[in-house]
Amino acid sequence: MKVEDSFQLEQYKLPKNVYDATRSLNALLRRILPESVRKTVEADLRRFAKRIHDGVGRLAEGPHNEPRLVQYDHYGRRVDRLETSEGWRKLKDIAAEEGIVGIAFERQTGEYARVHQFAKIYLWVGDSRVVGCPMSMTDGAARVIEKYGTPLMKSSILPLLTTRDTTHAWTAGQFMTEKPGGSDVSRTETVATRAPGQGSTIQPGDLYILDGFKWFSSATDGNVALSLARTGGPGSSGLSLFLLPLKARSFLPGSEASNNGVFVHRMKQKIGTRAVPTAELSITGAHAYLVGELGQGVRNIATVLNITRMHSAFHAVGSVGRALMIATSYAGVRKVLNTNTGEYVLLQDLPIHTSFLLDTALLHHALLHLLIPLSLFLGKSELGSSTPAEESRLRLLTPVAKAFAGQRASKSVQDCIEALGGLGYMEEEPLSRLMRDSLVERIWEGTGSVLAGDVCRVIGKSKHKAMDYYLEWAYSILASSTPHPSVSLLTAQLHTISHATHRVAKGSYDPRLPPALLAALGYTTASLSMVQQANWASQTPGEEGELEWEMLNRWLGKAGESLRELERLAVGEGQKELEVERVIVHGRAKL
């Protein structure tokens, strides 16, 4: 039998407009955005969704689109030429045209600009081939220059990083990670030496010479990068931040193209994000320019991290959203045997299949409720219109959102692969790429353990004030809510969190507590947003209030285990458990 004569599977088709097909995002924006802003934002999202459907997703597809390093030319000269595909370059052009960075700096929708930007990024994740990685670093670099750059940097570089004109658009990298410390930048080895012939007073914009080695750089094809380098003694206090040109010795547009002493040692061979040119870099005698004050590098680059972590979280939920859309679209065309009735039915009509996808659907809904309101806090912060309490919540919850979303996304994508059976396991299906690419969100910009420690530092340094702000906000939401069993359960969860965070503020707690606290804050913060959504929907004609409450109730059921673990660890009497766990994992120490 020829394959053409055998049974033909019906190919699933994704919705023509991915924005209109995402109910949770639609409803959230209807609640959060003022009507005049919503009309502008939704018109842009629908137009972009049509562009996505019309073929953007086929750009940079396949291994032939992966970046390639040519270190030497045919004369034996070191050239370090990084070759990227036409598809990858086109994706970067589309990012510029669509304002993937620019929206946040044009601020045409005021404090809602970040909501607009990240909603658009969410829609594009499934088709962008992770071009959002260099865009996120470009976004962070633009914000750093806006805050700390010299007038010359602001006038010459900032417009290039935020423009929609593809003939002038620049992208930026972020060079932090080095071999000694990984996420611990305090062990940075790269050294910056102030160039001679400058004034006696050190000031932002001064020229320095950089020498060092960067272990990971994920925007190697950019025009400039922000780099940490040591200008003082050991530790984080000896680090400063620099603007490092990558295609010339000067950052000024129109400068003569030349190698700036940045050499590509080798390309990283990664599990996923293969279209992204990630490399190890040797920096030798590179010209770089001081950004901000000397010795304030870690504080200044934290601005980048807050933005890139938000991008990472939205990439995670975007991966879940696209995987779920594929799984449900397939369930709408694939027929299987219902063993209870003996009839062939669509997968979507098979209760066991629907139940299998339920956790992914709930996670997707909850992550959007965690992230979209947080993006509003970021937009307000950048306009200077946020309150001290909102600033505090933004600082506390950004690492929570990134880790919580990143740790759960890849598992949900794997479930969607299983939902397609053998078809889902095929490389031709986008699910395999989504799974590989989503794995990076567990690591990039901080692993779960690193970010859990960051959350505890925020609580400790503020002497619990950050949590006081958070709890005041949380209790106010519950106090203004319609009575519901979910509200009572959330009240109890907040008591558990409060007890644990007071232990953290005192500096005496079980070392296993930080990850449990981060998970509890992720579940609870998403739940609080869902309470607001359910109340609004119940009072708004045409909205699905009953469904919103039901999703909240089911989500809280998933949160129970994390809260029980936090409650157990908050007691702080686990030394014996720690010793046993070490033996289980690592074995007994050999004498």
Coordinates of C-alpha atoms in Angstrom, one line a residue:
M1 CA 0.0 0.0 0.0
K2 CA 1.3 3.4 -0.9
V3 CA 1.3 6.0 1.9
E4 CA -1.1 8.1 -0.1
D5 CA -3.6 5.2 0.0
S6 CA -3.5 4.7 3.7
F7 CA -5.5 6.6 6.4
Q8 CA -4.8 10.3 6.3
L9 CA -4.6 12.2 9.5
E10 CA -6.4 15.5 9.5
Q11 CA -4.0 18.3 10.1
Y12 CA -4.9 20.6 12.9
K13 CA -4.9 24.3 12.3
L14 CA -4.2 27.0 14.8
P15 CA -6.8 29.9 15.2
K16 CA -6.4 32.6 12.6
N17 CA -6.0 35.2 15.4
V18 CA -4.1 34.0 18.4
Y19 CA -5.1 37.1 20.4
D20 CA -8.8 36.5 20.0
A21 CA -8.3 32.9 20.9
T22 CA -6.7 33.6 24.2
R23 CA -9.6 34.1 26.5
S24 CA -7.6 34.7 29.7
L25 CA -5.5 37.5 28.2
N26 CA -8.6 39.2 26.6
A27 CA -10.5 39.3 29.8
L28 CA -7.5 40.6 31.8
L29 CA -6.9 43.4 29.4
R30 CA -10.6 44.3 29.5
R31 CA -10.3 44.7 33.3
I32 CA -6.9 46.4 33.6
L33 CA -6.9 48.8 30.6
P34 CA -9.0 52.0 30.4
E35 CA -11.3 51.7 27.4
S36 CA -9.4 54.3 25.3
V37 CA -6.1 52.5 25.9
R38 CA -7.6 49.1 25.4
K39 CA -8.9 50.0 21.9
T40 CA -5.4 51.1 20.9
V41 CA -3.7 48.1 22.3
E42 CA -6.2 45.5 21.1
A43 CA -6.1 47.0 17.5
D44 CA -2.4 46.5 17.5
L45 CA -2.5 43.0 19.0
R46 CA -5.1 41.9 16.5
R47 CA -3.1 43.3 13.6
F48 CA 0.1 41.6 14.9
A49 CA -1.8 38.3 15.4
K50 CA -2.8 38.4 11.7
R51 CA 0.9 39.0 10.8
I52 CA 1.9 36.0 12.9
H53 CA -0.7 33.8 11.2
D54 CA 0.4 35.0 7.7
G55 CA 3.8 33.3 8.0
V56 CA 6.2 35.0 10.5
G57 CA 6.6 31.6 12.2
R58 CA 8.3 30.0 9.2
L59 CA 11.2 32.4 9.4
A60 CA 14.5 31.0 10.8
E61 CA 13.1 27.5 10.8
G62 CA 15.4 24.4 10.8
P63 CA 19.1 23.7 11.6
H64 CA 20.3 25.6 8.5
N65 CA 19.3 28.8 10.2
E66 CA 21.5 28.2 13.2
P67 CA 24.4 30.7 13.6
R68 CA 27.9 29.8 12.4
L69 CA 31.3 31.1 13.5
V70 CA 34.1 31.7 11.0
Q71 CA 37.2 32.3 13.1
Y72 CA 39.8 32.5 10.3
D73 CA 39.6 33.6 6.7
H74 CA 41.3 31.9 3.8
Y75 CA 44.4 34.0 4.4
G76 CA 44.7 32.6 7.9
R77 CA 43.7 35.9 9.5
R78 CA 41.6 35.9 12.7
V79 CA 38.3 37.4 11.7
D80 CA 35.7 36.0 14.2
R81 CA 32.9 36.4 11.7
L82 CA 29.5 35.4 13.1
E83 CA 27.2 34.4 10.4
T84 CA 23.5 34.4 11.1
S85 CA 20.7 33.4 8.7
E86 CA 18.5 35.8 6.7
G87 CA 15.5 34.5 8.6
W88 CA 17.1 35.4 11.9
R89 CA 17.9 38.9 10.7
K90 CA 14.4 39.3 9.4
L91 CA 13.0 38.3 12.8
K92 CA 15.1 41.1 14.4
D93 CA 13.8 43.5 11.8
I94 CA 10.2 42.5 12.6
A95 CA 10.9 43.0 16.3
A96 CA 12.1 46.5 15.6
E97 CA 9.1 47.3 13.2
E98 CA 6.6 46.0 15.8
G99 CA 8.2 48.0 18.6
I100 CA 9.0 44.9 20.7
V101 CA 11.5 47.3 22.5
G102 CA 10.2 50.6 21.2
I103 CA 6.7 50.4 22.7
A104 CA 8.1 50.6 26.2
F105 CA 10.0 53.8 25.5
E106 CA 7.5 55.5 23.2
R107 CA 5.1 55.3 26.1
Q108 CA 2.1 56.3 23.9
T109 CA -0.2 54.4 26.3
G110 CA 1.5 55.9 29.4
E111 CA 1.9 53.6 32.3
Y112 CA 0.2 50.8 30.3
A113 CA 3.1 50.7 27.8
R114 CA 4.7 47.7 29.4
V115 CA 1.3 45.8 29.5
H116 CA 1.0 46.5 25.8
Q117 CA 4.6 45.4 25.1
F118 CA 4.5 42.2 27.1
A119 CA 1.0 41.2 25.7
K120 CA 2.5 41.5 22.3
I121 CA 5.6 39.5 23.2
Y122 CA 3.4 36.8 24.7
L123 CA 1.6 36.4 21.4
W124 CA 4.9 36.1 19.4
V125 CA 6.7 33.6 21.6
G126 CA 5.5 30.6 19.6
D127 CA 6.9 32.0 16.3
S128 CA 9.8 34.2 17.3
R129 CA 12.6 31.6 17.5
V130 CA 13.6 33.3 20.8
V131 CA 14.6 36.5 19.1
G132 CA 13.1 37.9 22.2
C133 CA 16.4 37.1 24.0
P134 CA 18.4 39.8 22.3
M135 CA 15.4 42.1 22.3
S136 CA 15.1 41.7 26.1
M137 CA 18.8 42.7 26.6
T138 CA 18.3 45.6 24.2
D139 CA 15.3 46.6 26.3
G140 CA 17.4 46.4 29.5
A141 CA 20.3 48.3 28.0
A142 CA 18.0 51.0 26.7
R143 CA 16.6 51.5 30.2
V144 CA 20.1 51.6 31.8
I145 CA 21.2 54.3 29.4
E146 CA 18.0 56.2 29.9
K147 CA 18.6 56.1 33.7
Y148 CA 22.4 56.3 34.0
G149 CA 23.9 57.1 30.6
T150 CA 25.7 60.3 29.7
P151 CA 23.9 62.9 27.6
L152 CA 26.0 61.7 24.6
M153 CA 24.9 58.1 25.2
K154 CA 21.3 59.1 25.5
S155 CA 21.4 61.2 22.3
S156 CA 23.4 58.8 20.2
I157 CA 22.6 55.3 21.3
L158 CA 19.2 55.3 23.0
P159 CA 17.3 56.2 19.8
L160 CA 19.0 53.4 17.9
L161 CA 18.0 50.8 20.6
T162 CA 14.4 51.9 20.6
T163 CA 13.7 52.8 16.9
R164 CA 11.3 51.0 14.6
D165 CA 13.4 51.9 11.6
T166 CA 15.1 48.7 10.6
T167 CA 17.8 50.5 8.7
H168 CA 19.1 52.1 11.9
A169 CA 18.0 49.7 14.6
W170 CA 20.7 48.4 17.0
T171 CA 20.6 45.5 19.4
A172 CA 22.5 45.2 22.6
G173 CA 24.0 42.3 24.7
Q174 CA 24.6 41.8 28.3
F175 CA 28.0 40.3 29.4
M176 CA 27.9 39.3 33.0
T177 CA 28.5 35.5 33.4
E178 CA 32.0 34.3 33.9
K179 CA 33.5 30.9 34.8
P180 CA 34.4 31.5 38.5
G181 CA 30.9 32.5 39.7
G182 CA 28.2 31.8 37.1
S183 CA 25.2 33.8 38.5
D184 CA 27.5 35.1 41.3
V185 CA 29.0 38.2 39.7
S186 CA 31.0 39.0 42.8
R187 CA 33.7 36.7 41.4
T188 CA 34.1 38.6 38.1
E189 CA 37.6 38.4 36.7
T190 CA 37.3 40.9 33.9
V191 CA 39.4 44.0 34.7
A192 CA 38.8 47.6 33.6
T193 CA 41.8 50.0 33.5
R194 CA 41.2 53.7 33.0
A195 CA 42.7 54.9 29.8
P196 CA 45.5 57.6 30.1
G197 CA 45.1 61.2 28.9
Q198 CA 41.8 61.9 30.7
G199 CA 41.0 64.3 33.5
S200 CA 42.0 63.6 37.0
T201 CA 38.3 63.2 38.1
I202 CA 36.7 60.0 37.2
Q203 CA 33.2 60.5 35.7
P204 CA 30.6 58.6 33.7
G205 CA 31.5 58.2 30.0
D206 CA 35.3 57.9 30.7
L207 CA 37.2 55.5 28.5
Y208 CA 38.5 52.2 30.0
I209 CA 40.4 49.3 28.6
L210 CA 38.8 45.9 29.4
D211 CA 40.5 42.5 29.6
G212 CA 38.8 39.3 30.6
F213 CA 36.7 36.3 29.5
K214 CA 32.9 36.0 29.4
W215 CA 31.5 32.5 29.7
F216 CA 28.0 33.2 28.2
S217 CA 27.0 36.0 25.8
S218 CA 23.6 35.5 24.2
A219 CA 23.6 38.5 21.8
T220 CA 26.9 38.2 20.2
D221 CA 25.6 39.7 17.0
G222 CA 24.6 42.9 18.7
N223 CA 26.1 46.4 18.1
V224 CA 26.9 47.1 21.8
A225 CA 26.8 45.3 25.1
L226 CA 26.7 46.2 28.8
S227 CA 29.6 44.5 30.6
L228 CA 30.6 44.3 34.3
A229 CA 34.3 44.6 35.0
R230 CA 36.4 45.1 38.1
T231 CA 37.6 48.6 38.9
G232 CA 38.2 48.1 42.6
G233 CA 38.8 45.4 45.2
P234 CA 37.2 42.0 45.5
G235 CA 33.5 41.4 45.7
S236 CA 30.5 43.1 44.2
S237 CA 31.5 46.6 45.5
G238 CA 34.6 46.5 43.2
L239 CA 32.5 46.2 40.0
S240 CA 31.5 48.9 37.6
L241 CA 29.3 48.9 34.5
F242 CA 30.5 49.7 31.0
L243 CA 29.2 50.2 27.5
L244 CA 31.2 48.0 25.2
P245 CA 31.0 48.6 21.4
L246 CA 31.1 45.4 19.5
K247 CA 31.6 46.5 15.9
A248 CA 33.9 49.6 16.4
R249 CA 36.2 51.1 19.0
S250 CA 33.6 53.9 19.6
F251 CA 29.9 53.7 20.4
L252 CA 29.2 56.8 18.2
P253 CA 27.1 55.9 15.1
G254 CA 29.1 56.1 12.0
S255 CA 32.4 55.2 13.6
E256 CA 34.8 53.2 11.5
A257 CA 34.1 49.5 11.7
S258 CA 36.9 47.6 13.4
N259 CA 37.5 44.8 15.9
N260 CA 37.2 46.2 19.4
G261 CA 39.3 43.4 21.0
V262 CA 36.3 41.2 21.5
F263 CA 37.0 37.7 20.1
V264 CA 34.6 34.8 19.8
H265 CA 36.3 31.8 21.5
R266 CA 33.6 29.3 20.5
M267 CA 29.8 29.0 20.0
K268 CA 27.8 27.4 22.8
Q269 CA 26.2 24.0 21.9
K270 CA 22.9 24.3 23.7
I271 CA 19.9 22.0 24.3
G272 CA 17.6 24.7 22.9
T273 CA 17.5 28.4 21.8
R274 CA 19.6 27.2 18.9
A275 CA 18.8 30.2 16.7
V276 CA 20.3 32.5 19.3
P277 CA 24.1 33.2 18.8
T278 CA 25.4 32.4 22.2
A279 CA 29.2 32.4 22.6
E280 CA 32.2 32.4 24.9
L281 CA 34.1 35.7 24.4
S282 CA 37.7 36.7 25.0
I283 CA 38.1 40.4 25.7
T284 CA 41.5 41.8 25.1
G285 CA 42.2 45.6 25.1
A286 CA 38.6 46.5 24.3
H287 CA 37.5 50.1 24.5
A288 CA 34.6 50.5 26.9
Y289 CA 32.8 53.5 28.5
L290 CA 31.8 53.9 32.1
V291 CA 28.1 53.9 32.7
G292 CA 27.0 55.5 36.0
E293 CA 29.2 55.9 39.0
L294 CA 32.4 53.9 39.7
G295 CA 31.8 50.8 41.9
Q296 CA 28.0 50.9 41.3
G297 CA 28.0 48.2 38.5
V298 CA 25.8 45.6 40.3
R299 CA 23.2 48.2 41.3
N300 CA 23.1 49.7 37.8
I301 CA 22.9 46.4 36.0
A302 CA 20.1 45.3 38.3
T303 CA 17.9 47.5 36.1
V304 CA 18.7 45.2 33.2
L305 CA 17.9 42.1 35.3
N306 CA 14.5 43.4 36.3
I307 CA 13.5 43.8 32.7
T308 CA 15.1 40.6 31.3
R309 CA 13.5 38.6 34.1
M310 CA 10.2 39.9 33.1
H311 CA 10.9 39.0 29.4
S312 CA 11.9 35.5 30.6
A313 CA 8.7 35.0 32.5
F314 CA 6.6 36.1 29.5
H315 CA 8.5 33.8 27.3
A316 CA 7.7 31.0 29.7
V317 CA 3.9 31.7 29.7
G318 CA 4.0 32.3 26.0
S319 CA 5.4 28.8 25.5
V320 CA 2.7 27.3 27.6
G321 CA 0.0 29.2 25.8
R322 CA 1.2 28.1 22.4
A323 CA 1.7 24.5 23.4
L324 CA -1.8 24.4 24.9
M325 CA -3.2 26.0 21.7
I326 CA -1.6 23.3 19.6
A327 CA -2.9 20.5 22.0
T328 CA -6.4 21.8 22.0
S329 CA -6.4 22.4 18.2
Y330 CA -5.3 18.8 17.7
A331 CA -8.0 17.6 20.1
G332 CA -10.5 19.3 17.8
V333 CA -9.7 17.1 14.8
R334 CA -8.2 13.8 16.1
K335 CA -10.7 11.0 16.6
V336 CA -10.1 8.1 19.0
L337 CA -12.0 5.2 20.5
N338 CA -14.0 5.9 23.6
T339 CA -13.7 2.6 25.3
N340 CA -16.7 3.3 27.5
T341 CA -19.1 3.8 24.6
G342 CA -17.4 1.9 21.8
E343 CA -17.7 5.0 19.6
Y344 CA -15.0 7.1 17.9
V345 CA -15.0 10.6 19.3
L346 CA -12.9 13.7 19.0
L347 CA -10.2 13.9 21.7
Q348 CA -11.8 17.1 23.0
D349 CA -14.9 15.0 23.8
L350 CA -12.9 12.5 25.8
P351 CA -13.0 13.4 29.5
I352 CA -9.8 11.7 30.4
H353 CA -7.9 13.7 27.7
T354 CA -9.5 17.0 28.9
S355 CA -8.6 16.2 32.5
F356 CA -5.0 15.6 31.4
L357 CA -4.7 19.1 29.9
L358 CA -6.5 20.8 32.8
D359 CA -3.4 21.5 34.8
T360 CA -1.7 23.2 31.8
A361 CA -4.8 25.3 31.2
L362 CA -5.0 26.4 34.9
L363 CA -1.3 27.2 34.9
H364 CA -1.5 29.3 31.7
H365 CA -4.5 31.2 33.2
A366 CA -2.7 31.8 36.5
L367 CA 0.6 32.9 35.0
L368 CA -1.1 35.5 33.0
H369 CA -2.8 36.8 36.1
L370 CA 0.6 36.9 37.9
L371 CA 2.5 38.6 35.1
I372 CA 0.2 41.1 33.4
P373 CA -0.5 43.1 36.6
L374 CA 3.3 43.0 37.4
S375 CA 4.1 44.5 34.0
L376 CA 1.8 47.4 34.9
F377 CA 3.8 48.0 38.0
L378 CA 7.0 48.1 35.9
G379 CA 5.4 50.7 33.5
K380 CA 4.3 52.9 36.4
S381 CA 7.7 52.6 38.0
E382 CA 9.4 53.9 34.8
L383 CA 7.0 56.8 34.6
G384 CA 7.6 57.7 38.3
S385 CA 3.8 57.3 39.0
S386 CA 4.1 54.2 41.3
T387 CA 3.7 54.4 45.1
P388 CA 6.4 53.1 47.5
A389 CA 4.2 50.1 48.1
E390 CA 4.0 49.3 44.4
E391 CA 7.8 49.8 43.9
S392 CA 8.3 47.4 46.8
R393 CA 6.0 44.8 45.3
L394 CA 7.7 45.1 41.9
R395 CA 11.1 44.4 43.5
L396 CA 9.8 41.5 45.6
L397 CA 7.7 39.8 42.9
T398 CA 9.9 40.1 39.8
P399 CA 12.2 37.2 40.8
V400 CA 9.2 35.3 42.0
A401 CA 7.4 35.7 38.7
K402 CA 10.5 34.7 36.7
A403 CA 11.3 31.6 38.7
F404 CA 7.7 30.5 39.2
A405 CA 6.9 30.7 35.5
G406 CA 10.2 29.3 34.3
Q407 CA 10.2 26.3 36.5
R408 CA 6.7 25.2 35.4
A409 CA 6.6 26.0 31.8
S410 CA 8.7 23.2 30.4
K411 CA 6.7 20.6 32.3
S412 CA 3.5 21.9 30.8
V413 CA 4.9 21.9 27.3
Q414 CA 6.0 18.2 27.9
D415 CA 2.4 17.4 28.8
C416 CA 1.2 19.0 25.6
I417 CA 3.6 16.8 23.7
E418 CA 2.1 13.7 25.3
A419 CA -1.3 15.0 24.4
L420 CA -0.4 14.6 20.7
G421 CA 1.0 11.1 21.2
G422 CA 3.7 10.0 18.8
L423 CA 3.0 13.0 16.6
G424 CA 4.0 15.4 19.3
Y425 CA 7.4 13.7 19.6
M426 CA 8.3 14.5 16.0
E427 CA 10.8 17.2 15.3
E428 CA 8.6 18.6 12.6
E429 CA 6.1 19.6 15.3
P430 CA 6.8 22.9 17.0
L431 CA 6.3 21.4 20.4
S432 CA 9.8 19.9 20.5
R433 CA 11.3 23.3 19.9
L434 CA 9.0 24.9 22.4
M435 CA 10.1 22.4 25.0
R436 CA 13.8 22.8 24.4
D437 CA 13.6 26.6 24.3
S438 CA 11.4 26.9 27.4
L439 CA 14.0 24.9 29.4
V440 CA 16.3 27.9 29.4
E441 CA 13.9 29.9 31.5
R442 CA 14.8 27.7 34.4
I443 CA 18.4 28.9 34.2
W444 CA 18.7 32.2 32.3
E445 CA 18.9 35.3 34.6
G446 CA 19.0 33.1 37.7
T447 CA 18.0 29.6 38.7
G448 CA 15.2 29.0 41.1
S449 CA 17.5 28.7 44.0
V450 CA 19.3 32.0 43.1
L451 CA 16.0 33.9 42.8
A452 CA 14.6 32.4 46.0
G453 CA 17.7 33.7 47.7
D454 CA 17.0 37.1 46.1
V455 CA 13.5 37.2 47.5
C456 CA 14.8 36.5 51.0
R457 CA 17.4 39.3 50.6
V458 CA 14.6 41.7 49.7
I459 CA 12.7 40.7 52.8
G460 CA 15.8 40.8 55.1
K461 CA 17.2 44.1 53.9
S462 CA 13.8 45.8 54.2
K463 CA 13.4 44.3 57.7
H464 CA 10.1 42.8 56.6
K465 CA 8.8 46.1 55.2
A466 CA 8.6 44.6 51.7
M467 CA 6.3 41.9 53.1
D468 CA 4.3 44.4 55.2
Y469 CA 3.5 46.2 51.9
Y470 CA 2.6 43.0 50.2
L471 CA 0.4 41.7 53.0
E472 CA -1.4 45.0 53.3
W473 CA -2.2 44.9 49.6
A474 CA -3.2 41.3 49.7
Y475 CA -5.6 41.7 52.7
S476 CA -7.2 44.8 51.1
I477 CA -8.1 42.7 48.0
L478 CA -9.7 40.0 50.2
A479 CA -11.5 42.5 52.4
S480 CA -13.1 44.1 49.4
S481 CA -14.1 40.8 47.8
T482 CA -17.4 39.1 47.6
P483 CA -17.5 36.4 50.3
H484 CA -16.3 33.1 48.8
P485 CA -14.7 29.9 50.2
S486 CA -11.6 30.7 48.1
V487 CA -11.2 34.0 50.0
S488 CA -11.1 32.3 53.3
L489 CA -8.5 29.8 52.1
L490 CA -6.3 32.6 50.8
T491 CA -6.6 34.4 54.2
A492 CA -5.2 31.3 55.8
Q493 CA -2.4 31.1 53.2
L494 CA -1.4 34.6 53.9
H495 CA -1.0 33.8 57.6
T496 CA 1.4 31.0 56.7
I497 CA 3.4 33.2 54.4
S498 CA 3.6 36.0 57.1
H499 CA 4.9 33.5 59.7
A500 CA 7.6 32.2 57.3
T501 CA 8.7 35.7 56.2
H502 CA 9.1 36.9 59.8
R503 CA 11.5 34.1 60.2
V504 CA 13.4 35.2 57.1
A505 CA 13.5 38.8 58.3
K506 CA 15.1 37.7 61.6
G507 CA 17.7 35.8 59.6
S508 CA 17.0 32.4 61.3
Y509 CA 15.3 29.9 59.0
D510 CA 15.6 26.5 57.5
P511 CA 17.9 26.7 54.4
R512 CA 15.3 24.8 52.4
L513 CA 12.6 27.5 53.1
P514 CA 13.5 30.1 50.3
P515 CA 12.3 27.9 47.4
A516 CA 9.1 27.0 49.2
L517 CA 8.5 30.6 50.0
L518 CA 9.0 31.6 46.4
A519 CA 6.5 29.0 45.3
A520 CA 4.0 30.1 47.9
L521 CA 4.3 33.7 46.8
G522 CA 3.8 32.7 43.2
Y523 CA 0.7 30.7 43.8
T524 CA -0.8 33.3 46.2
T525 CA 0.0 36.4 44.1
A526 CA -1.6 34.8 41.0
S527 CA -4.6 33.8 43.2
L528 CA -5.0 37.4 44.5
S529 CA -5.1 38.7 40.9
M530 CA -7.7 36.0 40.1
V531 CA -9.8 37.1 43.0
Q532 CA -9.8 40.6 41.5
Q533 CA -10.7 39.2 38.1
A534 CA -13.5 37.0 39.5
N535 CA -15.1 39.9 41.4
W536 CA -14.9 42.2 38.3
A537 CA -16.3 39.5 36.0
S538 CA -19.2 38.8 38.4
Q539 CA -20.2 42.4 38.4
T540 CA -19.7 43.0 34.6
P541 CA -22.4 42.0 32.1
G542 CA -21.1 39.6 29.5
E543 CA -18.2 38.3 31.6
E544 CA -17.8 34.8 33.0
G545 CA -17.7 35.4 36.7
E546 CA -18.8 31.9 37.7
L547 CA -16.0 30.4 35.6
E548 CA -13.4 32.8 37.0
W549 CA -14.3 31.7 40.6
E550 CA -14.2 28.0 39.5
M551 CA -10.7 28.4 38.0
L552 CA -9.5 30.1 41.1
N553 CA -10.9 27.4 43.3
R554 CA -9.1 24.7 41.3
W555 CA -5.9 26.7 41.2
L556 CA -5.9 27.0 45.0
G557 CA -6.2 23.2 45.2
K558 CA -2.8 23.0 43.3
A559 CA -1.3 25.6 45.7
G560 CA -2.1 23.6 48.8
E561 CA 1.0 21.3 48.8
S562 CA 3.4 24.3 48.5
L563 CA 1.8 26.1 51.4
R564 CA 1.9 23.0 53.6
E565 CA 5.6 22.6 52.8
L566 CA 6.2 26.2 53.7
E567 CA 4.3 25.8 56.9
R568 CA 6.4 22.8 57.8
L569 CA 9.7 24.4 57.0
A570 CA 8.8 27.6 58.9
V571 CA 9.0 25.7 62.1
G572 CA 12.8 25.6 61.6
E573 CA 13.6 22.3 63.2
G574 CA 15.0 20.3 60.3
Q575 CA 18.7 19.7 61.0
K576 CA 18.2 16.0 61.2
E577 CA 16.3 16.0 57.9
L578 CA 19.1 18.0 56.3
E579 CA 21.6 15.4 57.3
V580 CA 19.5 12.5 56.0
E581 CA 18.8 14.3 52.7
R582 CA 22.5 14.8 52.1
V583 CA 23.1 11.1 52.6
I584 CA 20.3 10.2 50.3
V585 CA 21.5 12.5 47.5
H586 CA 25.3 12.4 47.9
G587 CA 26.0 9.3 49.9
R588 CA 28.0 9.0 53.1
A589 CA 31.3 10.9 53.4
K590 CA 34.2 8.6 52.8
L591 CA 37.0 8.8 55.4

